[in-house]
mmCIF file of C-alpha atoms in Angstrom:
data_model
loop_
_atom_site.group_PDB
_atom_site.id
_atom_site.type_symbol
_atom_site.label_atom_id
_atom_site.label_comp_id
_atom_site.label_asym_id
_atom_site.label_seq_id
_atom_site.Cartn_x
_atom_site.Cartn_y
_atom_site.Cartn_z
ATOM 1 C CA MET A 29 132.874 118.334 153.962
ATOM 2 C CA ALA A 30 133.127 114.877 155.546
ATOM 3 C CA GLU A 31 136.281 113.818 157.355
ATOM 4 C CA VAL A 32 139.128 112.154 155.488
ATOM 5 C CA LEU A 33 138.725 108.393 155.856
ATOM 6 C CA LEU A 34 141.789 107.325 153.880
ATOM 7 C CA GLU A 35 144.955 109.174 152.887
ATOM 8 C CA THR A 36 148.138 108.108 151.138
ATOM 9 C CA ARG A 37 151.292 110.231 151.015
ATOM 10 C CA GLY A 38 154.122 109.488 148.621
ATOM 11 C CA LEU A 39 153.005 105.871 148.351
ATOM 12 C CA LYS A 40 155.464 103.661 146.465
ATOM 13 C CA THR A 41 155.394 99.965 145.668
ATOM 14 C CA HIS A 42 158.414 98.587 143.823
ATOM 15 C CA PHE A 43 158.964 94.949 142.894
ATOM 16 C CA PRO A 44 162.575 93.716 142.639
ATOM 17 C CA ILE A 45 163.780 91.987 139.482
ATOM 18 C CA ARG A 46 166.095 89.122 140.387
ATOM 19 C CA ALA A 47 168.514 87.186 138.210
ATOM 20 C CA GLY A 48 171.453 84.796 138.484
ATOM 21 C CA LEU A 49 172.119 81.818 140.706
ATOM 22 C CA LEU A 50 171.987 83.962 143.830
ATOM 23 C CA SER A 51 168.796 85.748 142.751
ATOM 24 C CA ARG A 52 170.352 89.152 143.199
ATOM 25 C CA ALA A 53 168.245 92.228 142.530
ATOM 26 C CA VAL A 54 169.227 93.664 139.151
ATOM 27 C CA GLY A 55 166.438 96.209 138.873
ATOM 28 C CA LYS A 56 162.932 97.000 140.039
ATOM 29 C CA VAL A 57 159.468 97.571 138.662
ATOM 30 C CA HIS A 58 158.103 100.996 139.644
ATOM 31 C CA ALA A 59 154.505 99.769 139.910
ATOM 32 C CA VAL A 60 153.373 102.609 142.194
ATOM 33 C CA ASP A 61 155.726 105.562 142.373
ATOM 34 C CA GLY A 62 154.589 108.370 144.648
ATOM 35 C CA VAL A 63 150.788 108.404 144.913
ATOM 36 C CA ASP A 64 149.003 111.010 147.048
ATOM 37 C CA LEU A 65 145.275 110.439 147.606
ATOM 38 C CA LYS A 66 142.599 111.696 149.983
ATOM 39 C CA VAL A 67 139.266 109.910 150.197
ATOM 40 C CA HIS A 68 136.529 111.469 152.324
ATOM 41 C CA ALA A 69 133.969 109.396 154.212
ATOM 42 C CA GLY A 70 130.948 108.546 152.070
ATOM 43 C CA GLU A 71 132.766 109.472 148.869
ATOM 44 C CA ALA A 72 133.449 107.337 145.799
ATOM 45 C CA LEU A 73 136.879 107.808 144.227
ATOM 46 C CA GLY A 74 137.553 106.437 140.760
ATOM 47 C CA LEU A 75 141.081 105.307 139.901
ATOM 48 C CA VAL A 76 141.453 105.130 136.115
ATOM 49 C CA GLY A 77 144.152 104.599 133.506
ATOM 50 C CA GLU A 78 145.464 102.124 130.952
ATOM 51 C CA SER A 79 146.296 98.538 131.884
ATOM 52 C CA GLY A 80 149.615 98.360 133.725
ATOM 53 C CA CYS A 81 149.502 101.891 135.129
ATOM 54 C CA GLY A 82 149.471 100.673 138.758
ATOM 55 C CA LYS A 83 145.783 100.982 139.665
ATOM 56 C CA THR A 84 145.333 97.500 141.080
ATOM 57 C CA THR A 85 148.691 97.544 142.893
ATOM 58 C CA THR A 86 147.685 100.853 144.498
ATOM 59 C CA GLY A 87 144.436 99.322 145.755
ATOM 60 C CA LYS A 88 146.109 96.215 147.140
ATOM 61 C CA THR A 89 148.836 98.295 148.779
ATOM 62 C CA ILE A 90 146.218 100.469 150.493
ATOM 63 C CA LEU A 91 144.672 97.303 151.935
ATOM 64 C CA LYS A 92 148.138 95.997 152.895
ATOM 65 C CA LEU A 93 147.697 92.936 150.711
ATOM 66 C CA ILE A 94 151.011 94.132 149.247
ATOM 67 C CA GLU A 95 153.597 95.810 151.459
ATOM 68 C CA PRO A 96 154.503 99.393 150.437
ATOM 69 C CA THR A 97 158.112 100.248 149.630
ATOM 70 C CA GLU A 98 157.868 103.855 150.803
ATOM 71 C CA GLY A 99 155.273 106.414 151.804
ATOM 72 C CA GLU A 100 152.422 106.508 154.266
ATOM 73 C CA ILE A 101 148.917 105.044 154.499
ATOM 74 C CA ARG A 102 146.489 106.535 157.015
ATOM 75 C CA PHE A 103 143.063 105.026 157.681
ATOM 76 C CA GLU A 104 140.684 106.870 160.017
ATOM 77 C CA GLY A 105 143.650 108.992 161.093
ATOM 78 C CA GLU A 106 145.764 105.967 162.051
ATOM 79 C CA ASP A 107 149.089 105.300 160.342
ATOM 80 C CA ILE A 108 148.847 101.681 159.168
ATOM 81 C CA THR A 109 151.857 101.717 156.833
ATOM 82 C CA HIS A 110 153.966 99.344 158.921
ATOM 83 C CA HIS A 111 151.196 97.360 160.610
ATOM 84 C CA SER A 112 151.837 93.630 160.887
ATOM 85 C CA ALA A 113 149.279 91.026 159.808
ATOM 86 C CA ARG A 114 148.147 90.729 163.424
ATOM 87 C CA GLN A 115 147.701 94.488 163.759
ATOM 88 C CA MET A 116 145.758 94.575 160.480
ATOM 89 C CA ALA A 117 143.349 91.799 161.533
ATOM 90 C CA PRO A 118 140.843 94.054 163.371
ATOM 91 C CA LEU A 119 141.051 96.609 160.551
ATOM 92 C CA ARG A 120 139.962 93.993 157.997
ATOM 93 C CA ARG A 121 136.403 94.414 159.260
ATOM 94 C CA ARG A 122 136.444 98.028 158.103
ATOM 95 C CA MET A 123 138.366 97.611 154.818
ATOM 96 C CA GLN A 124 137.155 95.162 152.171
ATOM 97 C CA ILE A 125 137.707 94.414 148.464
ATOM 98 C CA VAL A 126 135.592 93.180 145.561
ATOM 99 C CA PHE A 127 137.777 91.373 143.036
ATOM 100 C CA GLN A 128 137.634 91.531 139.250
ATOM 101 C CA ASP A 129 136.862 87.878 138.533
ATOM 102 C CA PRO A 130 133.906 86.712 140.632
ATOM 103 C CA PHE A 131 134.589 83.043 139.835
ATOM 104 C CA SER A 132 138.257 82.782 140.821
ATOM 105 C CA SER A 133 137.669 84.819 144.006
ATOM 106 C CA LEU A 134 135.079 82.326 145.347
ATOM 107 C CA ASN A 135 136.147 78.930 146.690
ATOM 108 C CA PRO A 136 134.503 76.327 144.408
ATOM 109 C CA ARG A 137 134.577 73.704 147.182
ATOM 110 C CA LEU A 138 132.384 75.739 149.520
ATOM 111 C CA THR A 139 128.686 76.544 149.357
ATOM 112 C CA VAL A 140 127.632 80.177 149.203
ATOM 113 C CA GLY A 141 126.447 79.861 152.786
ATOM 114 C CA ASP A 142 129.902 78.761 153.904
ATOM 115 C CA ILE A 143 131.596 81.525 151.895
ATOM 116 C CA LEU A 144 129.406 84.301 153.300
ATOM 117 C CA GLY A 145 129.335 82.819 156.799
ATOM 118 C CA ALA A 146 133.126 82.571 157.100
ATOM 119 C CA PRO A 147 133.702 86.265 158.009
ATOM 120 C CA TYR A 148 131.231 85.973 160.914
ATOM 121 C CA GLU A 149 132.990 82.888 162.278
ATOM 122 C CA ILE A 150 136.541 84.212 161.764
ATOM 123 C CA HIS A 151 135.763 87.421 163.663
ATOM 124 C CA GLY A 152 133.650 85.683 166.314
ATOM 125 C CA ILE A 153 130.480 87.569 165.419
ATOM 126 C CA ALA A 154 127.937 84.815 164.835
ATOM 127 C CA THR A 155 127.541 81.049 164.500
ATOM 128 C CA GLY A 156 124.710 78.582 163.890
ATOM 129 C CA SER A 157 121.258 79.908 163.117
ATOM 130 C CA ASP A 158 122.292 83.510 163.828
ATOM 131 C CA LYS A 159 124.998 83.220 161.161
ATOM 132 C CA ASN A 160 122.531 81.718 158.684
ATOM 133 C CA ASP A 161 120.057 84.545 159.311
ATOM 134 C CA ARG A 162 122.774 87.093 158.614
ATOM 135 C CA VAL A 163 123.771 85.302 155.406
ATOM 136 C CA ALA A 164 120.139 85.264 154.258
ATOM 137 C CA ARG A 165 119.887 89.015 154.844
ATOM 138 C CA LEU A 166 123.075 89.562 152.851
ATOM 139 C CA LEU A 167 121.733 87.575 149.913
ATOM 140 C CA ARG A 168 118.478 89.532 149.894
ATOM 141 C CA LEU A 169 120.452 92.776 150.046
ATOM 142 C CA VAL A 170 122.286 91.967 146.805
ATOM 143 C CA GLY A 171 119.185 90.685 145.023
ATOM 144 C CA LEU A 172 119.504 86.915 145.539
ATOM 145 C CA MET A 173 117.180 84.466 147.285
ATOM 146 C CA PRO A 174 118.246 82.986 150.663
ATOM 147 C CA GLU A 175 118.014 79.501 149.123
ATOM 148 C CA ALA A 176 121.207 80.368 147.229
ATOM 149 C CA MET A 177 123.253 79.648 150.366
ATOM 150 C CA ARG A 178 122.910 75.914 149.713
ATOM 151 C CA ARG A 179 124.396 76.101 146.203
ATOM 152 C CA TYR A 180 127.977 76.262 144.898
ATOM 153 C CA PRO A 181 129.597 79.143 142.933
ATOM 154 C CA HIS A 182 129.633 77.231 139.622
ATOM 155 C CA GLU A 183 125.827 77.066 139.717
ATOM 156 C CA PHE A 184 125.533 80.840 139.273
ATOM 157 C CA SER A 185 125.991 83.226 136.368
ATOM 158 C CA GLY A 186 128.846 85.752 136.319
ATOM 159 C CA GLY A 187 126.605 88.576 137.485
ATOM 160 C CA GLN A 188 125.198 86.488 140.318
ATOM 161 C CA ARG A 189 128.696 85.470 141.414
ATOM 162 C CA GLN A 190 129.725 89.114 141.537
ATOM 163 C CA ARG A 191 126.669 89.820 143.714
ATOM 164 C CA ILE A 192 127.932 87.099 146.048
ATOM 165 C CA GLY A 193 131.367 88.748 146.060
ATOM 166 C CA ILE A 194 129.761 92.067 146.975
ATOM 167 C CA ALA A 195 127.725 90.383 149.711
ATOM 168 C CA ARG A 196 130.913 88.916 151.181
ATOM 169 C CA ALA A 197 132.518 92.379 151.220
ATOM 170 C CA LEU A 198 129.457 93.762 153.041
ATOM 171 C CA ALA A 199 129.295 91.019 155.673
ATOM 172 C CA LEU A 200 131.368 92.827 158.302
ATOM 173 C CA GLU A 201 129.787 96.256 157.651
ATOM 174 C CA PRO A 202 132.986 97.915 156.390
ATOM 175 C CA LYS A 203 133.560 101.619 155.957
ATOM 176 C CA LEU A 204 135.770 101.284 152.852
ATOM 177 C CA ILE A 205 135.297 98.975 149.872
ATOM 178 C CA ILE A 206 137.824 98.822 147.050
ATOM 179 C CA GLY A 207 136.357 97.537 143.786
ATOM 180 C CA ASP A 208 139.088 96.153 141.514
ATOM 181 C CA GLU A 209 137.503 96.281 138.043
ATOM 182 C CA PRO A 210 134.290 94.840 139.571
ATOM 183 C CA VAL A 211 132.320 94.774 136.304
ATOM 184 C CA SER A 212 134.964 94.359 133.590
ATOM 185 C CA ALA A 213 134.578 90.546 133.490
ATOM 186 C CA LEU A 214 130.792 90.765 133.035
ATOM 187 C CA ASP A 215 128.558 91.099 130.000
ATOM 188 C CA VAL A 216 127.627 94.683 129.160
ATOM 189 C CA SER A 217 123.964 93.961 129.922
ATOM 190 C CA ILE A 218 124.902 92.818 133.443
ATOM 191 C CA GLN A 219 127.377 95.625 134.149
ATOM 192 C CA ALA A 220 124.611 98.204 134.572
ATOM 193 C CA GLN A 221 122.866 96.006 137.166
ATOM 194 C CA ILE A 222 126.009 95.656 139.251
ATOM 195 C CA ILE A 223 126.793 99.381 138.963
ATOM 196 C CA ASN A 224 123.272 100.242 140.142
ATOM 197 C CA LEU A 225 123.660 97.756 143.008
ATOM 198 C CA LEU A 226 126.919 99.396 144.101
ATOM 199 C CA LYS A 227 125.300 102.834 144.036
ATOM 200 C CA ARG A 228 122.271 101.638 145.997
ATOM 201 C CA ILE A 229 124.199 99.971 148.792
ATOM 202 C CA GLN A 230 126.522 102.969 149.057
ATOM 203 C CA GLY A 231 123.506 105.165 149.703
ATOM 204 C CA GLU A 232 121.979 102.727 152.191
ATOM 205 C CA PHE A 233 125.120 102.154 154.254
ATOM 206 C CA GLY A 234 127.108 105.357 153.706
ATOM 207 C CA LEU A 235 130.017 103.400 152.258
ATOM 208 C CA THR A 236 133.235 104.854 150.924
ATOM 209 C CA TYR A 237 134.451 103.429 147.617
ATOM 210 C CA ILE A 238 137.655 103.306 145.649
ATOM 211 C CA LEU A 239 136.601 102.040 142.242
ATOM 212 C CA ILE A 240 139.472 100.842 140.043
ATOM 213 C CA SER A 241 138.587 100.746 136.358
ATOM 214 C CA HIS A 242 139.835 101.394 132.840
ATOM 215 C CA ASN A 243 136.256 102.182 131.785
ATOM 216 C CA LEU A 244 135.618 105.904 132.202
ATOM 217 C CA SER A 245 131.913 105.483 131.453
ATOM 218 C CA VAL A 246 131.512 103.120 134.412
ATOM 219 C CA VAL A 247 133.395 105.466 136.732
ATOM 220 C CA SER A 248 131.236 108.436 135.670
ATOM 221 C CA HIS A 249 128.092 106.691 136.966
ATOM 222 C CA VAL A 250 129.438 105.860 140.422
ATOM 223 C CA CYS A 251 132.270 108.170 141.449
ATOM 224 C CA ASP A 252 132.335 111.685 142.906
ATOM 225 C CA VAL A 253 136.067 112.221 142.333
ATOM 226 C CA VAL A 254 138.325 110.706 139.667
ATOM 227 C CA ALA A 255 142.110 110.209 139.795
ATOM 228 C CA VAL A 256 143.939 109.464 136.534
ATOM 229 C CA MET A 257 147.071 107.311 136.770
ATOM 230 C CA TYR A 258 149.881 106.931 134.265
ATOM 231 C CA LEU A 259 152.924 104.709 134.785
ATOM 232 C CA GLY A 260 152.592 104.511 138.561
ATOM 233 C CA GLN A 261 151.726 108.162 139.237
ATOM 234 C CA VAL A 262 148.575 110.271 139.544
ATOM 235 C CA VAL A 263 148.667 112.868 136.759
ATOM 236 C CA GLU A 264 145.283 114.482 137.442
ATOM 237 C CA ILE A 265 142.617 114.341 140.135
ATOM 238 C CA ALA A 266 139.353 116.274 140.155
ATOM 239 C CA PRO A 267 135.634 116.108 140.881
ATOM 240 C CA ARG A 268 133.943 113.984 138.234
ATOM 241 C CA ASP A 269 132.245 116.754 136.253
ATOM 242 C CA ALA A 270 135.325 118.987 136.290
ATOM 243 C CA LEU A 271 137.491 116.184 134.970
ATOM 244 C CA TYR A 272 135.058 114.970 132.325
ATOM 245 C CA PHE A 273 134.129 118.377 130.935
ATOM 246 C CA ASP A 274 137.313 120.366 131.590
ATOM 247 C CA PRO A 275 140.328 117.988 131.661
ATOM 248 C CA LYS A 276 143.717 119.663 132.137
ATOM 249 C CA HIS A 277 146.260 116.916 131.474
ATOM 250 C CA PRO A 278 146.931 115.813 127.864
ATOM 251 C CA TYR A 279 146.713 112.155 128.929
ATOM 252 C CA THR A 280 143.278 112.714 130.478
ATOM 253 C CA GLU A 281 142.193 114.445 127.280
ATOM 254 C CA ALA A 282 143.335 111.441 125.251
ATOM 255 C CA LEU A 283 141.453 108.989 127.483
ATOM 256 C CA LEU A 284 138.256 111.037 127.394
ATOM 257 C CA SER A 285 138.403 111.531 123.642
ATOM 258 C CA ALA A 286 137.586 107.835 123.235
ATOM 259 C CA VAL A 287 134.471 108.041 125.452
ATOM 260 C CA PRO A 288 131.127 108.829 123.745
ATOM 261 C CA MET A 289 129.576 112.084 124.946
ATOM 262 C CA PRO A 290 126.175 111.750 126.655
ATOM 263 C CA GLU A 291 124.680 114.767 124.857
ATOM 264 C CA PRO A 292 123.385 113.993 121.332
ATOM 265 C CA GLY A 293 125.442 115.650 118.609
ATOM 266 C CA ARG A 294 128.309 116.614 120.936
ATOM 267 C CA LYS A 295 131.715 115.137 120.148
ATOM 268 C CA ARG A 296 135.290 115.466 121.335
ATOM 269 C CA ALA A 297 138.216 115.708 118.962
ATOM 270 C CA ARG A 298 139.904 112.291 118.914
ATOM 271 C CA VAL A 299 143.405 112.351 120.414
ATOM 272 C CA LEU A 300 145.656 109.563 119.131
ATOM 273 C CA LEU A 301 148.741 108.874 121.235
ATOM 274 C CA LYS A 302 151.968 107.804 119.572
ATOM 275 C CA GLY A 303 154.009 104.843 120.699
ATOM 276 C CA ASP A 304 153.410 102.469 123.594
ATOM 277 C CA VAL A 305 153.409 102.894 127.356
ATOM 278 C CA PRO A 306 157.082 102.860 128.501
ATOM 279 C CA SER A 307 158.327 100.051 130.719
ATOM 280 C CA PRO A 308 157.830 100.612 134.466
ATOM 281 C CA VAL A 309 161.280 99.076 134.903
ATOM 282 C CA ARG A 310 162.905 102.130 133.304
ATOM 283 C CA PRO A 311 160.375 104.972 133.353
ATOM 284 C CA PRO A 312 161.296 108.083 131.324
ATOM 285 C CA GLN A 313 163.076 111.013 132.946
ATOM 286 C CA GLY A 314 161.103 114.175 133.550
ATOM 287 C CA CYS A 315 157.389 113.846 132.820
ATOM 288 C CA ARG A 316 156.648 110.159 132.273
ATOM 289 C CA PHE A 317 154.084 110.993 129.619
ATOM 290 C CA HIS A 318 156.316 113.252 127.522
ATOM 291 C CA PRO A 319 157.423 110.592 124.953
ATOM 292 C CA ARG A 320 153.773 110.232 123.881
ATOM 293 C CA CYS A 321 152.440 113.705 124.649
ATOM 294 C CA PRO A 322 151.254 115.831 121.691
ATOM 295 C CA LYS A 323 151.908 119.005 123.738
ATOM 296 C CA ALA A 324 155.354 118.135 125.147
ATOM 297 C CA MET A 325 157.907 120.929 125.642
ATOM 298 C CA ALA A 326 161.678 120.778 126.098
ATOM 299 C CA ARG A 327 161.488 120.943 129.899
ATOM 300 C CA CYS A 328 159.107 117.962 129.986
ATOM 301 C CA ALA A 329 162.013 115.654 129.123
ATOM 302 C CA THR A 330 164.109 116.708 132.104
ATOM 303 C CA VAL A 331 161.865 118.128 134.857
ATOM 304 C CA ALA A 332 159.164 116.011 136.492
ATOM 305 C CA PRO A 333 155.998 118.093 137.046
ATOM 306 C CA GLN A 334 154.442 118.102 140.518
ATOM 307 C CA LEU A 335 150.757 117.660 141.243
ATOM 308 C CA LYS A 336 149.487 121.251 141.742
ATOM 309 C CA PRO A 337 146.002 122.692 142.320
ATOM 310 C CA VAL A 338 144.274 124.353 139.357
ATOM 311 C CA GLY A 339 140.789 124.591 140.869
ATOM 312 C CA GLU A 340 138.621 123.413 143.749
ATOM 313 C CA ARG A 341 139.842 119.863 144.540
ATOM 314 C CA HIS A 342 141.318 119.825 141.027
ATOM 315 C CA SER A 343 145.043 119.124 140.711
ATOM 316 C CA VAL A 344 147.208 118.289 137.718
ATOM 317 C CA ALA A 345 150.854 117.295 137.165
ATOM 318 C CA CYS A 346 151.671 119.106 133.931
ATOM 319 C CA HIS A 347 154.062 121.951 132.990
ATOM 320 C CA LEU A 348 151.249 123.513 130.927
ATOM 321 C CA HIS A 349 149.629 124.470 134.237
ATOM 322 C CA SER A 350 152.678 125.092 136.426
#
């Protein structure tokens, strides 16, 4: 198995809630609350769950776009948890992100050539005609013509703008790319094109992905391993096929029950969850899923389950499997 490229241990990101004239902290939002992940080189990890479960905050914390509250982040064996902005600067070449909205993530005042050429200038890699040649190669790589470098973002469709966003992430030849819902803002007909593009460039460049999505069908096409998050914590992580065809956590079962099965005539029993997702300001005691869980037991309300192995690279945080 390939070496571990990225690892998080007990990763927490809490946001203070302030009130009063002195803006004193009166509480905190437990956005990410103890996440352990291992991503091997060349692997694609899917991070899935309902909106508000902490997926995007986890991704941004890994990239140090948000400072972690507790825990550890290791990239290529190096502890980067407390790195300053200056210390992170050289690492930015190896860690990139593709944002959800391709329009708001591109500067409307700059041409595509300026947008894609900026990383080369910032890192002192190329200028002038050499920079333009590199930009042209990037555009061809993502399926656009080099002439596009003279146009502005508003002149492109949503799918084309996302291709530009992907090209920008590829400019510095990174090892890790985090995709934050990279196709959710696109038409369904365009989503498949972008997914196929992501798969192709991963194969060509040996990239490592963390793909954040609420769409389990999208994740199934790209990812080798899938981690399911609920209210700031990973409740199950497993190889894709093991998780899709033999889920262990009741929450995973509920998510998958809403996904159409690829085999004709095969169906899953629909699992309807009661209530709403609890507030991350005051998460429930014990298992955070127990207020909505159809299989909850008495101990679920008082004892928090730990993530434990139940198979090869398959772990689940549930008292049913403890």
